[in-house]
Coordinates of C-alpha atoms in Angstrom, one line a residue:
M173 CA 34.5 38.8 122.8
S174 CA 36.7 37.2 126.4
E175 CA 36.0 33.2 125.7
S176 CA 33.7 32.0 128.5
S177 CA 34.9 29.7 131.1
D178 CA 33.6 26.4 129.5
Q179 CA 35.8 27.9 126.2
H180 CA 38.3 27.7 128.9
H181 CA 37.5 24.3 130.6
I182 CA 38.6 22.7 127.2
K183 CA 40.9 24.4 126.0
G184 CA 43.2 23.6 128.8
K185 CA 41.5 19.6 129.3
A186 CA 42.9 19.2 125.5
I187 CA 46.4 21.1 126.6
R188 CA 46.7 18.6 129.0
T189 CA 46.2 15.6 126.5
V190 CA 48.3 16.4 123.6
T191 CA 50.7 17.3 126.5
L192 CA 50.4 13.8 127.8
V193 CA 51.0 12.1 125.1
G194 CA 54.4 13.7 124.5
A195 CA 54.7 13.6 127.8
V196 CA 54.8 9.4 126.5
L197 CA 56.6 9.8 123.9
N198 CA 59.2 12.5 126.1
V199 CA 59.8 9.1 128.4
F200 CA 61.2 6.9 125.3
L201 CA 62.5 9.5 123.3
A202 CA 64.7 9.8 127.4
V203 CA 65.7 6.5 127.5
L204 CA 66.2 5.5 124.3
K205 CA 69.1 7.9 123.4
I206 CA 70.6 8.1 127.2
G207 CA 70.4 3.6 126.7
I208 CA 72.1 4.7 122.9
G209 CA 74.5 6.9 124.2
K210 CA 76.1 5.5 126.8
V211 CA 76.0 1.7 124.1
A212 CA 77.0 3.2 121.6
G213 CA 79.7 6.6 123.6
S214 CA 78.2 9.5 122.4
Q215 CA 78.3 11.8 124.8
A216 CA 76.1 14.4 122.9
L217 CA 72.7 11.8 122.6
V218 CA 73.3 11.5 126.4
A219 CA 73.0 15.4 126.7
D220 CA 70.2 15.4 124.0
G221 CA 68.6 12.6 126.1
V222 CA 68.5 15.1 129.2
H223 CA 67.3 16.8 126.6
S224 CA 64.6 14.7 126.2
L225 CA 64.3 14.2 130.0
S226 CA 64.6 18.4 131.3
D227 CA 61.2 18.0 128.0
L228 CA 59.1 15.9 130.4
M229 CA 59.8 18.8 133.6
T230 CA 58.0 21.1 130.2
D231 CA 55.6 18.7 129.7
T232 CA 54.7 18.5 133.4
A233 CA 54.8 21.5 133.7
I234 CA 52.6 22.7 131.7
M235 CA 49.9 19.9 132.5
V236 CA 50.0 21.0 135.8
G237 CA 50.3 25.3 134.7
S238 CA 47.7 24.9 132.4
R239 CA 45.0 24.7 135.2
Y240 CA 46.3 28.6 136.0
W241 CA 46.9 30.1 133.3
T242 CA 43.8 28.7 131.1
A243 CA 42.0 29.9 133.8
P244 CA 39.7 32.9 132.1
A245 CA 40.1 37.0 133.4
D246 CA 39.0 38.0 136.7
S247 CA 38.9 40.8 139.4
S248 CA 42.3 40.8 140.3
H249 CA 43.8 39.9 136.8
P250 CA 41.8 41.1 134.6
Y251 CA 44.0 41.0 131.9
G252 CA 44.0 36.8 132.2
H253 CA 46.6 34.6 134.7
G254 CA 49.1 34.7 130.4
K255 CA 52.4 35.4 132.8
F256 CA 52.6 31.9 135.1
E257 CA 53.0 30.4 132.0
T258 CA 55.6 32.8 131.1
L259 CA 57.5 32.0 134.8
T260 CA 57.1 28.3 134.2
N261 CA 59.3 28.8 131.5
A262 CA 61.5 31.1 132.9
F263 CA 62.1 28.0 135.8
I264 CA 62.5 25.3 133.4
G265 CA 65.3 27.3 131.0
L266 CA 67.2 27.7 134.5
M267 CA 66.8 24.5 135.7
L268 CA 68.2 23.3 131.8
A269 CA 71.0 26.1 131.7
L270 CA 72.2 24.3 134.9
V271 CA 71.9 20.9 133.5
G272 CA 73.7 22.2 130.1
I273 CA 76.9 24.3 132.6
G274 CA 77.4 20.6 134.2
I275 CA 77.5 18.5 131.1
G276 CA 79.3 21.1 129.1
W277 CA 81.8 21.5 132.2
D278 CA 82.5 17.5 132.1
A279 CA 82.8 17.4 128.2
I280 CA 86.0 20.6 128.8
E281 CA 87.6 18.3 131.1
T282 CA 87.4 15.7 127.9
L283 CA 89.3 17.7 126.0
S284 CA 92.4 17.2 128.1
E285 CA 92.3 14.1 127.7
T286 CA 93.0 11.0 125.7
P287 CA 90.2 12.1 122.9
P288 CA 87.9 8.9 123.2
P289 CA 86.4 6.5 120.5
A290 CA 84.6 7.4 117.7
P291 CA 80.5 7.1 119.3
G292 CA 79.4 4.2 116.6
M293 CA 76.1 4.6 114.1
L294 CA 73.3 3.2 116.2
A295 CA 73.4 6.3 118.2
F296 CA 72.7 8.3 114.7
Y297 CA 70.6 5.8 113.7
A298 CA 69.1 7.2 117.2
A299 CA 69.5 10.8 116.6
V300 CA 67.4 10.0 113.5
A301 CA 64.5 8.7 115.3
S302 CA 63.7 11.2 117.8
I303 CA 64.0 13.6 114.9
V304 CA 61.5 11.7 113.4
I305 CA 59.1 12.0 115.9
K306 CA 59.5 14.7 116.7
E307 CA 58.8 16.5 113.6
L308 CA 55.3 14.3 113.8
L309 CA 54.7 15.0 116.9
F310 CA 55.7 19.2 116.0
R311 CA 52.5 18.2 113.5
W312 CA 50.4 16.7 115.5
T313 CA 50.8 19.4 117.9
M314 CA 50.1 22.4 116.1
H315 CA 47.1 21.0 114.4
K316 CA 45.9 20.6 117.4
A317 CA 46.6 24.7 118.2
K318 CA 44.6 25.3 115.5
H319 CA 41.9 23.5 115.7
I320 CA 41.2 25.1 119.0
H321 CA 43.1 28.2 119.2
S322 CA 45.7 28.1 121.7
G323 CA 48.7 29.5 121.8
A324 CA 50.5 28.4 124.9
L325 CA 49.6 24.7 122.9
R326 CA 50.6 26.4 119.8
A327 CA 54.2 27.2 121.6
N328 CA 54.3 23.5 123.0
A329 CA 54.4 22.1 119.6
W330 CA 57.3 24.7 118.3
H331 CA 58.6 23.5 121.5
H332 CA 58.2 20.1 119.8
R333 CA 59.6 21.3 116.4
S334 CA 63.1 22.5 118.9
D335 CA 64.0 19.2 120.0
A336 CA 64.0 18.0 116.7
L337 CA 66.3 19.9 115.8
S338 CA 68.5 20.3 118.5
S339 CA 69.1 15.7 117.2
V340 CA 71.2 17.1 114.5
P341 CA 73.4 18.2 115.8
V342 CA 74.6 15.0 117.1
A343 CA 73.5 13.1 114.2
V344 CA 75.7 14.9 111.7
A345 CA 78.6 14.8 114.9
V346 CA 78.1 10.8 115.0
I347 CA 78.6 10.9 110.6
A348 CA 81.7 13.1 110.8
N349 CA 83.3 11.4 113.1
A350 CA 82.8 8.2 111.5
I351 CA 83.8 9.9 107.5
F352 CA 87.0 11.6 109.6
P353 CA 88.6 10.3 112.5
S354 CA 90.8 12.6 113.7
L355 CA 87.5 15.5 115.0
K356 CA 87.3 13.3 118.4
Y357 CA 85.9 16.3 119.4
L358 CA 82.8 16.8 117.1
D359 CA 80.4 14.5 120.1
Q360 CA 81.6 16.8 122.7
I361 CA 81.0 20.2 121.6
A362 CA 77.6 18.9 120.2
A363 CA 76.7 17.7 123.3
L364 CA 78.2 21.5 124.5
L365 CA 76.0 23.1 121.6
V366 CA 72.9 21.0 122.6
K367 CA 72.0 22.3 125.9
Q368 CA 72.4 25.7 125.8
K369 CA 70.6 26.0 122.6
A370 CA 67.7 24.2 124.8
A371 CA 68.4 26.8 126.9
Y372 CA 68.1 29.9 124.9
D373 CA 65.1 29.4 123.8
I374 CA 63.6 28.9 126.4
L375 CA 65.1 31.7 128.4
W376 CA 65.4 34.4 126.2
P377 CA 61.5 34.5 125.0
A378 CA 60.5 34.2 129.0
F379 CA 62.9 37.3 129.5
K380 CA 61.0 39.7 127.0
E381 CA 57.6 38.5 128.2
L382 CA 58.1 39.5 131.3
T383 CA 59.6 42.5 131.0
D384 CA 56.6 44.0 128.5
A385 CA 58.9 43.7 124.7
R386 CA 56.5 44.2 121.7
G387 CA 54.8 41.0 121.1
S388 CA 55.1 41.0 117.6
A389 CA 56.3 42.4 114.1
E390 CA 54.5 40.6 112.3
V391 CA 51.0 41.0 113.7
E392 CA 51.2 44.3 113.7
K393 CA 51.5 44.8 109.6
R394 CA 48.9 42.0 109.4
L395 CA 46.6 44.3 111.8
V396 CA 47.5 47.1 109.1
L397 CA 46.8 45.0 106.6
M398 CA 43.8 43.6 107.4
A399 CA 42.6 47.8 108.4
E400 CA 42.8 49.0 104.7
E401 CA 40.7 45.7 104.3
D402 CA 38.5 47.6 105.7
K403 CA 36.7 50.4 103.7
D404 CA 35.3 51.9 107.2
I405 CA 38.2 52.4 109.5
R406 CA 40.1 55.2 107.4
E407 CA 43.7 54.6 109.0
I408 CA 45.3 53.0 111.8
H409 CA 48.2 54.1 114.6
A410 CA 49.4 53.0 117.7
I411 CA 49.2 49.3 117.9
R412 CA 50.6 48.2 120.0
S413 CA 51.4 44.1 121.4
R414 CA 52.6 42.5 123.7
Q415 CA 53.3 39.1 124.6
T416 CA 51.3 36.6 127.9
G417 CA 52.1 32.6 128.3
G418 CA 50.9 32.0 124.3
S419 CA 49.5 34.2 124.1
L420 CA 49.2 38.1 122.0
L421 CA 47.5 41.2 123.3
L422 CA 47.2 44.2 121.4
D423 CA 46.4 47.4 121.7
C424 CA 45.4 50.2 118.4
H425 CA 44.1 53.2 117.2
I426 CA 41.4 53.9 114.7
L427 CA 40.0 56.7 112.5
V428 CA 36.5 56.7 111.5
D429 CA 34.1 59.0 110.0
P430 CA 33.1 62.2 112.0
E431 CA 30.3 61.6 111.0
M432 CA 28.9 57.9 112.5
S433 CA 27.1 57.8 115.4
I434 CA 29.0 56.6 118.3
E435 CA 26.4 53.4 118.0
N436 CA 28.4 52.2 114.4
A437 CA 31.8 53.6 115.1
H438 CA 31.4 51.0 118.2
T439 CA 29.5 49.1 115.5
I440 CA 32.7 48.4 113.6
S441 CA 35.5 48.6 115.8
E442 CA 33.7 45.4 118.0
R443 CA 33.3 43.9 114.0
F444 CA 37.6 44.9 114.3
K445 CA 38.3 43.1 116.8
Q446 CA 36.5 39.9 116.4
N447 CA 38.3 39.2 113.3
I448 CA 41.5 39.8 114.7
I449 CA 40.6 36.8 117.5
T450 CA 38.6 34.8 114.4
Q451 CA 42.0 35.0 112.2
M452 CA 44.9 34.9 114.4
D453 CA 44.8 32.3 116.6
N454 CA 47.4 33.2 119.5
V455 CA 46.2 36.5 120.1
I456 CA 43.3 36.2 123.3
D457 CA 41.8 40.4 123.3
V458 CA 42.2 43.6 121.7
V459 CA 42.4 47.1 123.0
I460 CA 40.1 49.6 120.3
H461 CA 40.0 53.7 120.5
I462 CA 38.4 54.9 117.9
E463 CA 38.6 58.6 116.8
P464 CA 37.4 61.2 114.3
Y465 CA 39.2 60.9 111.3
T466 CA 39.4 65.1 110.4
C467 CA 41.3 67.2 108.4
E468 CA 43.6 68.0 111.8
E469 CA 44.1 63.8 111.4
R470 CA 45.0 64.3 107.8
L471 CA 48.1 66.7 108.5
V472 CA 49.6 64.6 111.4
N473 CA 49.2 61.2 109.8
P474 CA 49.1 62.1 105.6
C475 CA 49.6 58.5 104.1
S476 CA 46.4 57.2 105.2
V477 CA 45.0 54.2 105.1
D478 CA 42.2 56.4 102.8
E479 CA 45.3 57.5 101.3
Q480 CA 47.0 53.9 100.6
R481 CA 44.4 53.2 98.7
H482 CA 44.2 56.2 96.1
Q483 CA 47.7 55.8 95.2
Q484 CA 47.6 51.9 95.0
K485 CA 43.9 53.2 92.5
N486 CA 46.1 55.9 90.2
K487 CA 49.4 53.4 89.9
S488 CA 47.0 50.6 88.6
N489 CA 45.4 53.9 86.1
R490 CA 49.0 54.3 84.2

């Protein structure tokens, strides 16, 4: 069952509201980290501050782009508009990679110069503050994502978690420099790692989506378990998944009693589809092909769901 226009409107509004809160916090964190990074002499913290600015660009792209990718499917885009989100992420990732290359080049140049003094502890406190704020933002955004069943908002929540983790090497570098003053290049190395990891985290998923790579092996395994729990489904196979923006599209074949009427088989497939969409927040549509469970199928696929149940029952009786 596809989402109505009202549901898409409500979801889009919620995404933009939560993202706006994240944008305000990103501005605060960017100013805090860049300012303190300059004062404390931490290139890694400055890099992390630029990362927060890139997050602001991400937030802006999400607020603007969500008006397109949360739009319901139409005649020109029958599978929805999720790829608009993928293209936005790819653009942001490329911009972030360019910024990372620039910061990395600056860090490499400083390796041939006299090592800079170790960053002050103020940089450590700023990094810890960033970790705490971003982790809280992750939890709040994830809560909202589950409430409105939004794959895009869920993806943005994980982006906040990734940002929190990106501040960890900054804090570690400052502490390591304080304990081991001879390791004066740790801060530059941390600056390089922060930006390149952020670019990779954005670009790689976008690349996989644009090339229609497999969506989620875990979701496919869960789909099999759900089919095993349905007494009217004899077997499930030919499961495929692909990502579209922050959501998943699935298709599969289910085998039912060949003596069953078409109407009953259709009812079973619709019920199964609704269960999938209800229980898996990031799945927005499922295409189910119905097949009769015949003797020929048993020969081709001898380990059916029916037989798996029978085997499990025999094991439990032993």
